[in-house]
Amino acid sequence: LYTYDVPSCEASTVKELYEKAEEEYGEDFDFWEAFRPRTSTTYRKRHAQAVEKYLEGMWGEAKKHFEMCLMEWQGDGPSQVIMDYMSSKNFRAPDDWKGCRALTSK
């Protein structure tokens, strides 16, 4: 499950967001320009590598990538959750690892 957290705004629908933005910025409003990710391109590439290694069961490599991500953004909750899970397994994927796990809490 992947999500994208946009910065807070007063709109409650995408249509309302665009209407408010056009009032403020004009008709040339660009969503991605106004709501850029809070992380760098380098971070996002590194995070993608970390997730790839995690899913492949290469947890030692995933750990290195996630650690670098967490150095750049200490508040990265999803990365910390994955690190905590891998840590609980001593950073070794279970023998029956299929690239996913059951989520037991939110």
PDB file of N, CA and C in Angstrom:
ATOM      1  N   LEU A   1       0.852  -1.169   0.000  1.00  0.00           N
ATOM      2  CA  LEU A   1       0.000   0.000   0.000  1.00  0.00           C
ATOM      3  C   LEU A   1       0.897   1.230   0.000  1.00  0.00           C
ATOM      4  N   TYR A   2       0.715   2.084  -0.972  1.00  0.00           N
ATOM      5  CA  TYR A   2       1.487   3.312  -1.060  1.00  0.00           C
ATOM      6  C   TYR A   2       0.527   4.486  -1.041  1.00  0.00           C
ATOM      7  N   THR A   3       0.924   5.542  -0.371  1.00  0.00           N
ATOM      8  CA  THR A   3       0.089   6.734  -0.305  1.00  0.00           C
ATOM      9  C   THR A   3       0.947   7.948  -0.594  1.00  0.00           C
ATOM     10  N   TYR A   4       0.281   9.063  -0.813  1.00  0.00           N
ATOM     11  CA  TYR A   4       0.982  10.329  -1.005  1.00  0.00           C
ATOM     12  C   TYR A   4       0.317  11.353  -0.112  1.00  0.00           C
ATOM     13  N   ASP A   5       1.037  11.911   0.818  1.00  0.00           N
ATOM     14  CA  ASP A   5       0.501  12.916   1.725  1.00  0.00           C
ATOM     15  C   ASP A   5       0.728  14.297   1.141  1.00  0.00           C
ATOM     16  N   VAL A   6      -0.354  14.948   0.761  1.00  0.00           N
ATOM     17  CA  VAL A   6      -0.227  16.319   0.266  1.00  0.00           C
ATOM     18  C   VAL A   6      -0.228  17.255   1.459  1.00  0.00           C
ATOM     19  N   PRO A   7       0.389  18.390   1.314  1.00  0.00           N
ATOM     20  CA  PRO A   7       0.329  19.373   2.399  1.00  0.00           C
ATOM     21  C   PRO A   7      -1.129  19.736   2.692  1.00  0.00           C
ATOM     22  N   SER A   8      -1.395  20.119   3.910  1.00  0.00           N
ATOM     23  CA  SER A   8      -2.775  20.426   4.283  1.00  0.00           C
ATOM     24  C   SER A   8      -3.310  21.609   3.479  1.00  0.00           C
ATOM     25  N   CYS A   9      -4.596  21.554   3.210  1.00  0.00           N
ATOM     26  CA  CYS A   9      -5.260  22.628   2.495  1.00  0.00           C
ATOM     27  C   CYS A   9      -6.722  22.654   2.939  1.00  0.00           C
ATOM     28  N   GLU A  10      -7.434  23.681   2.543  1.00  0.00           N
ATOM     29  CA  GLU A  10      -8.808  23.839   2.996  1.00  0.00           C
ATOM     30  C   GLU A  10      -9.830  23.187   2.078  1.00  0.00           C
ATOM     31  N   ALA A  11      -9.429  22.659   0.957  1.00  0.00           N
ATOM     32  CA  ALA A  11     -10.351  22.010   0.022  1.00  0.00           C
ATOM     33  C   ALA A  11     -10.675  20.604   0.503  1.00  0.00           C
ATOM     34  N   SER A  12     -11.904  20.174   0.277  1.00  0.00           N
ATOM     35  CA  SER A  12     -12.285  18.826   0.680  1.00  0.00           C
ATOM     36  C   SER A  12     -12.481  17.893  -0.508  1.00  0.00           C
ATOM     37  N   THR A  13     -12.442  18.420  -1.726  1.00  0.00           N
ATOM     38  CA  THR A  13     -12.503  17.600  -2.932  1.00  0.00           C
ATOM     39  C   THR A  13     -11.470  18.118  -3.922  1.00  0.00           C
ATOM     40  N   VAL A  14     -11.130  17.295  -4.896  1.00  0.00           N
ATOM     41  CA  VAL A  14     -10.169  17.724  -5.911  1.00  0.00           C
ATOM     42  C   VAL A  14     -10.747  18.886  -6.711  1.00  0.00           C
ATOM     43  N   LYS A  15     -12.036  18.808  -7.029  1.00  0.00           N
ATOM     44  CA  LYS A  15     -12.676  19.893  -7.777  1.00  0.00           C
ATOM     45  C   LYS A  15     -12.572  21.205  -7.000  1.00  0.00           C
ATOM     46  N   GLU A  16     -12.872  21.146  -5.722  1.00  0.00           N
ATOM     47  CA  GLU A  16     -12.787  22.343  -4.879  1.00  0.00           C
ATOM     48  C   GLU A  16     -11.343  22.846  -4.805  1.00  0.00           C
ATOM     49  N   LEU A  17     -10.395  21.929  -4.741  1.00  0.00           N
ATOM     50  CA  LEU A  17      -8.987  22.299  -4.713  1.00  0.00           C
ATOM     51  C   LEU A  17      -8.627  23.100  -5.952  1.00  0.00           C
ATOM     52  N   TYR A  18      -9.021  22.590  -7.115  1.00  0.00           N
ATOM     53  CA  TYR A  18      -8.709  23.291  -8.362  1.00  0.00           C
ATOM     54  C   TYR A  18      -9.412  24.644  -8.446  1.00  0.00           C
ATOM     55  N   GLU A  19     -10.661  24.706  -7.984  1.00  0.00           N
ATOM     56  CA  GLU A  19     -11.387  25.980  -8.017  1.00  0.00           C
ATOM     57  C   GLU A  19     -10.674  27.017  -7.157  1.00  0.00           C
ATOM     58  N   LYS A  20     -10.295  26.627  -5.936  1.00  0.00           N
ATOM     59  CA  LYS A  20      -9.594  27.550  -5.039  1.00  0.00           C
ATOM     60  C   LYS A  20      -8.228  27.928  -5.614  1.00  0.00           C
ATOM     61  N   ALA A  21      -7.545  26.966  -6.183  1.00  0.00           N
ATOM     62  CA  ALA A  21      -6.216  27.225  -6.742  1.00  0.00           C
ATOM     63  C   ALA A  21      -6.294  28.165  -7.937  1.00  0.00           C
ATOM     64  N   GLU A  22      -7.295  27.976  -8.778  1.00  0.00           N
ATOM     65  CA  GLU A  22      -7.437  28.856  -9.936  1.00  0.00           C
ATOM     66  C   GLU A  22      -7.740  30.286  -9.506  1.00  0.00           C
ATOM     67  N   GLU A  23      -8.487  30.418  -8.410  1.00  0.00           N
ATOM     68  CA  GLU A  23      -8.749  31.760  -7.877  1.00  0.00           C
ATOM     69  C   GLU A  23      -7.443  32.410  -7.428  1.00  0.00           C
ATOM     70  N   GLU A  24      -6.603  31.602  -6.774  1.00  0.00           N
ATOM     71  CA  GLU A  24      -5.362  32.136  -6.213  1.00  0.00           C
ATOM     72  C   GLU A  24      -4.240  32.236  -7.236  1.00  0.00           C
ATOM     73  N   TYR A  25      -4.084  31.198  -8.081  1.00  0.00           N
ATOM     74  CA  TYR A  25      -2.948  31.135  -8.999  1.00  0.00           C
ATOM     75  C   TYR A  25      -3.303  31.414 -10.457  1.00  0.00           C
ATOM     76  N   GLY A  26      -4.575  31.458 -10.775  1.00  0.00           N
ATOM     77  CA  GLY A  26      -4.988  31.630 -12.172  1.00  0.00           C
ATOM     78  C   GLY A  26      -5.214  30.287 -12.838  1.00  0.00           C
ATOM     79  N   GLU A  27      -5.504  30.325 -14.093  1.00  0.00           N
ATOM     80  CA  GLU A  27      -5.854  29.103 -14.816  1.00  0.00           C
ATOM     81  C   GLU A  27      -4.670  28.179 -15.067  1.00  0.00           C
ATOM     82  N   ASP A  28      -3.459  28.647 -14.852  1.00  0.00           N
ATOM     83  CA  ASP A  28      -2.276  27.828 -15.103  1.00  0.00           C
ATOM     84  C   ASP A  28      -1.873  26.994 -13.892  1.00  0.00           C
ATOM     85  N   PHE A  29      -2.794  26.754 -12.995  1.00  0.00           N
ATOM     86  CA  PHE A  29      -2.500  25.981 -11.785  1.00  0.00           C
ATOM     87  C   PHE A  29      -2.004  24.590 -12.142  1.00  0.00           C
ATOM     88  N   ASP A  30      -0.894  24.195 -11.552  1.00  0.00           N
ATOM     89  CA  ASP A  30      -0.316  22.874 -11.748  1.00  0.00           C
ATOM     90  C   ASP A  30      -0.271  22.187 -10.383  1.00  0.00           C
ATOM     91  N   PHE A  31      -1.064  21.147 -10.230  1.00  0.00           N
ATOM     92  CA  PHE A  31      -1.157  20.448  -8.950  1.00  0.00           C
ATOM     93  C   PHE A  31       0.217  20.055  -8.422  1.00  0.00           C
ATOM     94  N   TRP A  32       1.028  19.409  -9.266  1.00  0.00           N
ATOM     95  CA  TRP A  32       2.329  18.905  -8.806  1.00  0.00           C
ATOM     96  C   TRP A  32       3.306  20.022  -8.490  1.00  0.00           C
ATOM     97  N   GLU A  33       3.120  21.163  -9.110  1.00  0.00           N
ATOM     98  CA  GLU A  33       3.953  22.311  -8.771  1.00  0.00           C
ATOM     99  C   GLU A  33       3.564  22.864  -7.396  1.00  0.00           C
ATOM    100  N   ALA A  34       2.267  22.907  -7.140  1.00  0.00           N
ATOM    101  CA  ALA A  34       1.772  23.451  -5.871  1.00  0.00           C
ATOM    102  C   ALA A  34       1.969  22.480  -4.708  1.00  0.00           C
ATOM    103  N   PHE A  35       1.901  21.186  -4.996  1.00  0.00           N
ATOM    104  CA  PHE A  35       1.985  20.183  -3.935  1.00  0.00           C
ATOM    105  C   PHE A  35       3.145  19.227  -4.194  1.00  0.00           C
ATOM    106  N   ARG A  36       4.320  19.795  -4.267  1.00  0.00           N
ATOM    107  CA  ARG A  36       5.517  18.979  -4.475  1.00  0.00           C
ATOM    108  C   ARG A  36       5.723  18.046  -3.299  1.00  0.00           C
ATOM    109  N   PRO A  37       6.266  16.860  -3.583  1.00  0.00           N
ATOM    110  CA  PRO A  37       6.612  15.956  -2.480  1.00  0.00           C
ATOM    111  C   PRO A  37       7.604  16.643  -1.544  1.00  0.00           C
ATOM    112  N   ARG A  38       7.545  16.302  -0.284  1.00  0.00           N
ATOM    113  CA  ARG A  38       8.441  16.945   0.683  1.00  0.00           C
ATOM    114  C   ARG A  38       9.822  16.303   0.722  1.00  0.00           C
ATOM    115  N   THR A  39      10.023  15.276  -0.085  1.00  0.00           N
ATOM    116  CA  THR A  39      11.314  14.597  -0.119  1.00  0.00           C
ATOM    117  C   THR A  39      12.025  14.886  -1.436  1.00  0.00           C
ATOM    118  N   SER A  40      13.323  14.672  -1.433  1.00  0.00           N
ATOM    119  CA  SER A  40      14.135  14.922  -2.627  1.00  0.00           C
ATOM    120  C   SER A  40      13.996  13.765  -3.616  1.00  0.00           C
ATOM    121  N   THR A  41      14.410  14.017  -4.834  1.00  0.00           N
ATOM    122  CA  THR A  41      14.423  12.973  -5.860  1.00  0.00           C
ATOM    123  C   THR A  41      15.340  11.832  -5.427  1.00  0.00           C
ATOM    124  N   THR A  42      16.485  12.180  -4.862  1.00  0.00           N
ATOM    125  CA  THR A  42      17.430  11.169  -4.372  1.00  0.00           C
ATOM    126  C   THR A  42      16.775  10.293  -3.317  1.00  0.00           C
ATOM    127  N   TYR A  43      16.063  10.927  -2.392  1.00  0.00           N
ATOM    128  CA  TYR A  43      15.374  10.170  -1.348  1.00  0.00           C
ATOM    129  C   TYR A  43      14.370   9.201  -1.968  1.00  0.00           C
ATOM    130  N   ARG A  44      13.563   9.692  -2.911  1.00  0.00           N
ATOM    131  CA  ARG A  44      12.517   8.848  -3.496  1.00  0.00           C
ATOM    132  C   ARG A  44      13.116   7.665  -4.260  1.00  0.00           C
ATOM    133  N   LYS A  45      14.231   7.875  -4.942  1.00  0.00           N
ATOM    134  CA  LYS A  45      14.905   6.770  -5.641  1.00  0.00           C
ATOM    135  C   LYS A  45      15.456   5.767  -4.632  1.00  0.00           C
ATOM    136  N   ARG A  46      16.075   6.271  -3.580  1.00  0.00           N
ATOM    137  CA  ARG A  46      16.640   5.400  -2.551  1.00  0.00           C
ATOM    138  C   ARG A  46      15.521   4.599  -1.868  1.00  0.00           C
ATOM    139  N   HIS A  47      14.409   5.271  -1.599  1.00  0.00           N
ATOM    140  CA  HIS A  47      13.281   4.596  -0.959  1.00  0.00           C
ATOM    141  C   HIS A  47      12.725   3.510  -1.873  1.00  0.00           C
ATOM    142  N   ALA A  48      12.629   3.790  -3.163  1.00  0.00           N
ATOM    143  CA  ALA A  48      12.151   2.782  -4.116  1.00  0.00           C
ATOM    144  C   ALA A  48      13.068   1.564  -4.104  1.00  0.00           C
ATOM    145  N   GLN A  49      14.384   1.799  -4.010  1.00  0.00           N
ATOM    146  CA  GLN A  49      15.338   0.693  -3.940  1.00  0.00           C
ATOM    147  C   GLN A  49      15.135  -0.096  -2.643  1.00  0.00           C
ATOM    148  N   ALA A  50      14.928   0.611  -1.555  1.00  0.00           N
ATOM    149  CA  ALA A  50      14.728  -0.048  -0.267  1.00  0.00           C
ATOM    150  C   ALA A  50      13.489  -0.940  -0.317  1.00  0.00           C
ATOM    151  N   VAL A  51      12.409  -0.419  -0.854  1.00  0.00           N
ATOM    152  CA  VAL A  51      11.169  -1.203  -0.939  1.00  0.00           C
ATOM    153  C   VAL A  51      11.372  -2.410  -1.857  1.00  0.00           C
ATOM    154  N   GLU A  52      12.054  -2.198  -2.974  1.00  0.00           N
ATOM    155  CA  GLU A  52      12.318  -3.305  -3.900  1.00  0.00           C
ATOM    156  C   GLU A  52      13.078  -4.425  -3.204  1.00  0.00           C
ATOM    157  N   LYS A  53      14.139  -4.063  -2.479  1.00  0.00           N
ATOM    158  CA  LYS A  53      14.938  -5.079  -1.774  1.00  0.00           C
ATOM    159  C   LYS A  53      14.125  -5.752  -0.671  1.00  0.00           C
ATOM    160  N   TYR A  54      13.302  -4.989   0.017  1.00  0.00           N
ATOM    161  CA  TYR A  54      12.423  -5.554   1.054  1.00  0.00           C
ATOM    162  C   TYR A  54      11.488  -6.586   0.434  1.00  0.00           C
ATOM    163  N   LEU A  55      10.826  -6.228  -0.649  1.00  0.00           N
ATOM    164  CA  LEU A  55       9.883  -7.135  -1.288  1.00  0.00           C
ATOM    165  C   LEU A  55      10.570  -8.380  -1.833  1.00  0.00           C
ATOM    166  N   GLU A  56      11.806  -8.223  -2.322  1.00  0.00           N
ATOM    167  CA  GLU A  56      12.571  -9.355  -2.849  1.00  0.00           C
ATOM    168  C   GLU A  56      13.111 -10.260  -1.743  1.00  0.00           C
ATOM    169  N   GLY A  57      12.994  -9.817  -0.493  1.00  0.00           N
ATOM    170  CA  GLY A  57      13.515 -10.615   0.613  1.00  0.00           C
ATOM    171  C   GLY A  57      14.980 -10.385   0.894  1.00  0.00           C
ATOM    172  N   MET A  58      15.556  -9.363   0.314  1.00  0.00           N
ATOM    173  CA  MET A  58      16.966  -9.028   0.527  1.00  0.00           C
ATOM    174  C   MET A  58      17.041  -7.962   1.625  1.00  0.00           C
ATOM    175  N   TRP A  59      16.734  -8.372   2.837  1.00  0.00           N
ATOM    176  CA  TRP A  59      16.523  -7.418   3.926  1.00  0.00           C
ATOM    177  C   TRP A  59      17.796  -6.732   4.394  1.00  0.00           C
ATOM    178  N   GLY A  60      18.936  -7.347   4.262  1.00  0.00           N
ATOM    179  CA  GLY A  60      20.187  -6.680   4.628  1.00  0.00           C
ATOM    180  C   GLY A  60      20.408  -5.456   3.747  1.00  0.00           C
ATOM    181  N   GLU A  61      20.179  -5.624   2.450  1.00  0.00           N
ATOM    182  CA  GLU A  61      20.313  -4.495   1.525  1.00  0.00           C
ATOM    183  C   GLU A  61      19.210  -3.470   1.756  1.00  0.00           C
ATOM    184  N   ALA A  62      17.994  -3.948   1.983  1.00  0.00           N
ATOM    185  CA  ALA A  62      16.869  -3.034   2.245  1.00  0.00           C
ATOM    186  C   ALA A  62      17.170  -2.182   3.475  1.00  0.00           C
ATOM    187  N   LYS A  63      17.725  -2.799   4.496  1.00  0.00           N
ATOM    188  CA  LYS A  63      18.058  -2.085   5.735  1.00  0.00           C
ATOM    189  C   LYS A  63      18.982  -0.903   5.447  1.00  0.00           C
ATOM    190  N   LYS A  64      20.021  -1.123   4.646  1.00  0.00           N
ATOM    191  CA  LYS A  64      20.970  -0.046   4.330  1.00  0.00           C
ATOM    192  C   LYS A  64      20.262   1.132   3.652  1.00  0.00           C
ATOM    193  N   HIS A  65      19.397   0.817   2.702  1.00  0.00           N
ATOM    194  CA  HIS A  65      18.680   1.878   1.991  1.00  0.00           C
ATOM    195  C   HIS A  65      17.705   2.611   2.916  1.00  0.00           C
ATOM    196  N   PHE A  66      16.959   1.841   3.715  1.00  0.00           N
ATOM    197  CA  PHE A  66      16.013   2.479   4.641  1.00  0.00           C
ATOM    198  C   PHE A  66      16.742   3.343   5.669  1.00  0.00           C
ATOM    199  N   GLU A  67      17.890   2.891   6.134  1.00  0.00           N
ATOM    200  CA  GLU A  67      18.657   3.695   7.093  1.00  0.00           C
ATOM    201  C   GLU A  67      19.041   5.040   6.482  1.00  0.00           C
ATOM    202  N   MET A  68      19.466   5.027   5.220  1.00  0.00           N
ATOM    203  CA  MET A  68      19.827   6.290   4.567  1.00  0.00           C
ATOM    204  C   MET A  68      18.589   7.172   4.397  1.00  0.00           C
ATOM    205  N   CYS A  69      17.452   6.567   4.080  1.00  0.00           N
ATOM    206  CA  CYS A  69      16.207   7.331   3.967  1.00  0.00           C
ATOM    207  C   CYS A  69      15.865   7.991   5.301  1.00  0.00           C
ATOM    208  N   LEU A  70      15.984   7.226   6.369  1.00  0.00           N
ATOM    209  CA  LEU A  70      15.636   7.746   7.689  1.00  0.00           C
ATOM    210  C   LEU A  70      16.622   8.805   8.168  1.00  0.00           C
ATOM    211  N   MET A  71      17.842   8.791   7.641  1.00  0.00           N
ATOM    212  CA  MET A  71      18.786   9.864   7.979  1.00  0.00           C
ATOM    213  C   MET A  71      18.321  11.174   7.340  1.00  0.00           C
ATOM    214  N   GLU A  72      17.758  11.084   6.139  1.00  0.00           N
ATOM    215  CA  GLU A  72      17.282  12.296   5.465  1.00  0.00           C
ATOM    216  C   GLU A  72      15.948  12.765   6.028  1.00  0.00           C
ATOM    217  N   TRP A  73      15.082  11.822   6.332  1.00  0.00           N
ATOM    218  CA  TRP A  73      13.745  12.188   6.837  1.00  0.00           C
ATOM    219  C   TRP A  73      13.412  11.301   8.036  1.00  0.00           C
ATOM    220  N   GLN A  74      13.744  11.787   9.225  1.00  0.00           N
ATOM    221  CA  GLN A  74      13.552  11.014  10.448  1.00  0.00           C
ATOM    222  C   GLN A  74      12.075  10.711  10.722  1.00  0.00           C
ATOM    223  N   GLY A  75      11.182  11.520  10.181  1.00  0.00           N
ATOM    224  CA  GLY A  75       9.755  11.337  10.421  1.00  0.00           C
ATOM    225  C   GLY A  75       9.074  10.410   9.439  1.00  0.00           C
ATOM    226  N   ASP A  76       9.848   9.614   8.690  1.00  0.00           N
ATOM    227  CA  ASP A  76       9.280   8.700   7.696  1.00  0.00           C
ATOM    228  C   ASP A  76       8.699   7.482   8.409  1.00  0.00           C
ATOM    229  N   GLY A  77       7.452   7.608   8.806  1.00  0.00           N
ATOM    230  CA  GLY A  77       6.783   6.543   9.552  1.00  0.00           C
ATOM    231  C   GLY A  77       6.728   5.209   8.829  1.00  0.00           C
ATOM    232  N   PRO A  78       6.315   5.167   7.548  1.00  0.00           N
ATOM    233  CA  PRO A  78       6.252   3.878   6.854  1.00  0.00           C
ATOM    234  C   PRO A  78       7.608   3.162   6.790  1.00  0.00           C
ATOM    235  N   SER A  79       8.678   3.902   6.535  1.00  0.00           N
ATOM    236  CA  SER A  79      10.002   3.273   6.506  1.00  0.00           C
ATOM    237  C   SER A  79      10.366   2.739   7.884  1.00  0.00           C
ATOM    238  N   GLN A  80      10.033   3.492   8.928  1.00  0.00           N
ATOM    239  CA  GLN A  80      10.344   3.034  10.283  1.00  0.00           C
ATOM    240  C   GLN A  80       9.556   1.777  10.633  1.00  0.00           C
ATOM    241  N   VAL A  81       8.312   1.698  10.196  1.00  0.00           N
ATOM    242  CA  VAL A  81       7.499   0.493  10.452  1.00  0.00           C
ATOM    243  C   VAL A  81       8.135  -0.720   9.790  1.00  0.00           C
ATOM    244  N   ILE A  82       8.579  -0.563   8.540  1.00  0.00           N
ATOM    245  CA  ILE A  82       9.224  -1.682   7.851  1.00  0.00           C
ATOM    246  C   ILE A  82      10.528  -2.047   8.546  1.00  0.00           C
ATOM    247  N   MET A  83      11.298  -1.047   8.959  1.00  0.00           N
ATOM    248  CA  MET A  83      12.546  -1.323   9.679  1.00  0.00           C
ATOM    249  C   MET A  83      12.266  -2.075  10.974  1.00  0.00           C
ATOM    250  N   ASP A  84      11.247  -1.654  11.712  1.00  0.00           N
ATOM    251  CA  ASP A  84      10.902  -2.332  12.963  1.00  0.00           C
ATOM    252  C   ASP A  84      10.522  -3.790  12.704  1.00  0.00           C
ATOM    253  N   TYR A  85       9.742  -4.006  11.632  1.00  0.00           N
ATOM    254  CA  TYR A  85       9.334  -5.377  11.301  1.00  0.00           C
ATOM    255  C   TYR A  85      10.556  -6.223  10.931  1.00  0.00           C
ATOM    256  N   MET A  86      11.406  -5.688  10.060  1.00  0.00           N
ATOM    257  CA  MET A  86      12.601  -6.451   9.675  1.00  0.00           C
ATOM    258  C   MET A  86      13.491  -6.707  10.887  1.00  0.00           C
ATOM    259  N   SER A  87      13.591  -5.721  11.773  1.00  0.00           N
ATOM    260  CA  SER A  87      14.401  -5.875  12.986  1.00  0.00           C
ATOM    261  C   SER A  87      13.867  -7.017  13.855  1.00  0.00           C
ATOM    262  N   SER A  88      12.540  -7.128  13.926  1.00  0.00           N
ATOM    263  CA  SER A  88      11.938  -8.194  14.747  1.00  0.00           C
ATOM    264  C   SER A  88      12.275  -9.572  14.195  1.00  0.00           C
ATOM    265  N   LYS A  89      12.721  -9.623  12.950  1.00  0.00           N
ATOM    266  CA  LYS A  89      13.126 -10.884  12.305  1.00  0.00           C
ATOM    267  C   LYS A  89      14.639 -10.919  12.087  1.00  0.00           C
ATOM    268  N   ASN A  90      15.375 -10.058  12.813  1.00  0.00           N
ATOM    269  CA  ASN A  90      16.834  -9.960  12.701  1.00  0.00           C
ATOM    270  C   ASN A  90      17.286  -9.670  11.266  1.00  0.00           C
ATOM    271  N   PHE A  91      16.488  -8.903  10.559  1.00  0.00           N
ATOM    272  CA  PHE A  91      16.787  -8.480   9.196  1.00  0.00           C
ATOM    273  C   PHE A  91      17.030  -9.657   8.246  1.00  0.00           C
ATOM    274  N   ARG A  92      16.311 -10.744   8.500  1.00  0.00           N
ATOM    275  CA  ARG A  92      16.333 -11.909   7.608  1.00  0.00           C
ATOM    276  C   ARG A  92      14.902 -12.240   7.234  1.00  0.00           C
ATOM    277  N   ALA A  93      14.631 -12.241   5.950  1.00  0.00           N
ATOM    278  CA  ALA A  93      13.278 -12.578   5.494  1.00  0.00           C
ATOM    279  C   ALA A  93      12.967 -14.023   5.862  1.00  0.00           C
ATOM    280  N   PRO A  94      11.742 -14.296   6.267  1.00  0.00           N
ATOM    281  CA  PRO A  94      11.371 -15.687   6.565  1.00  0.00           C
ATOM    282  C   PRO A  94      11.568 -16.577   5.337  1.00  0.00           C
ATOM    283  N   ASP A  95      11.805 -17.852   5.567  1.00  0.00           N
ATOM    284  CA  ASP A  95      12.022 -18.787   4.465  1.00  0.00           C
ATOM    285  C   ASP A  95      10.829 -18.826   3.504  1.00  0.00           C
ATOM    286  N   ASP A  96       9.638 -18.598   4.019  1.00  0.00           N
ATOM    287  CA  ASP A  96       8.430 -18.640   3.181  1.00  0.00           C
ATOM    288  C   ASP A  96       7.983 -17.244   2.721  1.00  0.00           C
ATOM    289  N   TRP A  97       8.902 -16.286   2.712  1.00  0.00           N
ATOM    290  CA  TRP A  97       8.594 -14.901   2.337  1.00  0.00           C
ATOM    291  C   TRP A  97       8.074 -14.839   0.914  1.00  0.00           C
ATOM    292  N   LYS A  98       6.939 -14.205   0.731  1.00  0.00           N
ATOM    293  CA  LYS A  98       6.328 -14.063  -0.582  1.00  0.00           C
ATOM    294  C   LYS A  98       6.256 -12.603  -1.014  1.00  0.00           C
ATOM    295  N   GLY A  99       7.002 -11.740  -0.316  1.00  0.00           N
ATOM    296  CA  GLY A  99       7.016 -10.332  -0.678  1.00  0.00           C
ATOM    297  C   GLY A  99       5.915  -9.519  -0.030  1.00  0.00           C
ATOM    298  N   CYS A 100       5.242 -10.103   0.922  1.00  0.00           N
ATOM    299  CA  CYS A 100       4.193  -9.363   1.636  1.00  0.00           C
ATOM    300  C   CYS A 100       3.991  -9.994   3.005  1.00  0.00           C
ATOM    301  N   ARG A 101       3.280  -9.277   3.846  1.00  0.00           N
ATOM    302  CA  ARG A 101       2.957  -9.787   5.182  1.00  0.00           C
ATOM    303  C   ARG A 101       1.586  -9.278   5.572  1.00  0.00           C
ATOM    304  N   ALA A 102       0.966  -9.973   6.504  1.00  0.00           N
ATOM    305  CA  ALA A 102      -0.341  -9.546   7.008  1.00  0.00           C
ATOM    306  C   ALA A 102      -0.134  -8.341   7.925  1.00  0.00           C
ATOM    307  N   LEU A 103      -0.935  -7.323   7.746  1.00  0.00           N
ATOM    308  CA  LEU A 103      -0.892  -6.164   8.644  1.00  0.00           C
ATOM    309  C   LEU A 103      -1.844  -6.436   9.795  1.00  0.00           C
ATOM    310  N   THR A 104      -1.320  -6.336  11.010  1.00  0.00           N
ATOM    311  CA  THR A 104      -2.126  -6.659  12.184  1.00  0.00           C
ATOM    312  C   THR A 104      -2.619  -5.425  12.918  1.00  0.00           C
ATOM    313  N   SER A 105      -2.151  -4.247  12.509  1.00  0.00           N
ATOM    314  CA  SER A 105      -2.621  -2.999  13.124  1.00  0.00           C
ATOM    315  C   SER A 105      -2.371  -1.856  12.151  1.00  0.00           C
ATOM    316  N   LYS A 106      -3.003  -0.732  12.427  1.00  0.00           N
ATOM    317  CA  LYS A 106      -2.837   0.422  11.561  1.00  0.00           C
ATOM    318  C   LYS A 106      -1.880   1.408  12.172  1.00  0.00           C
TER     319      LYS A 106
END
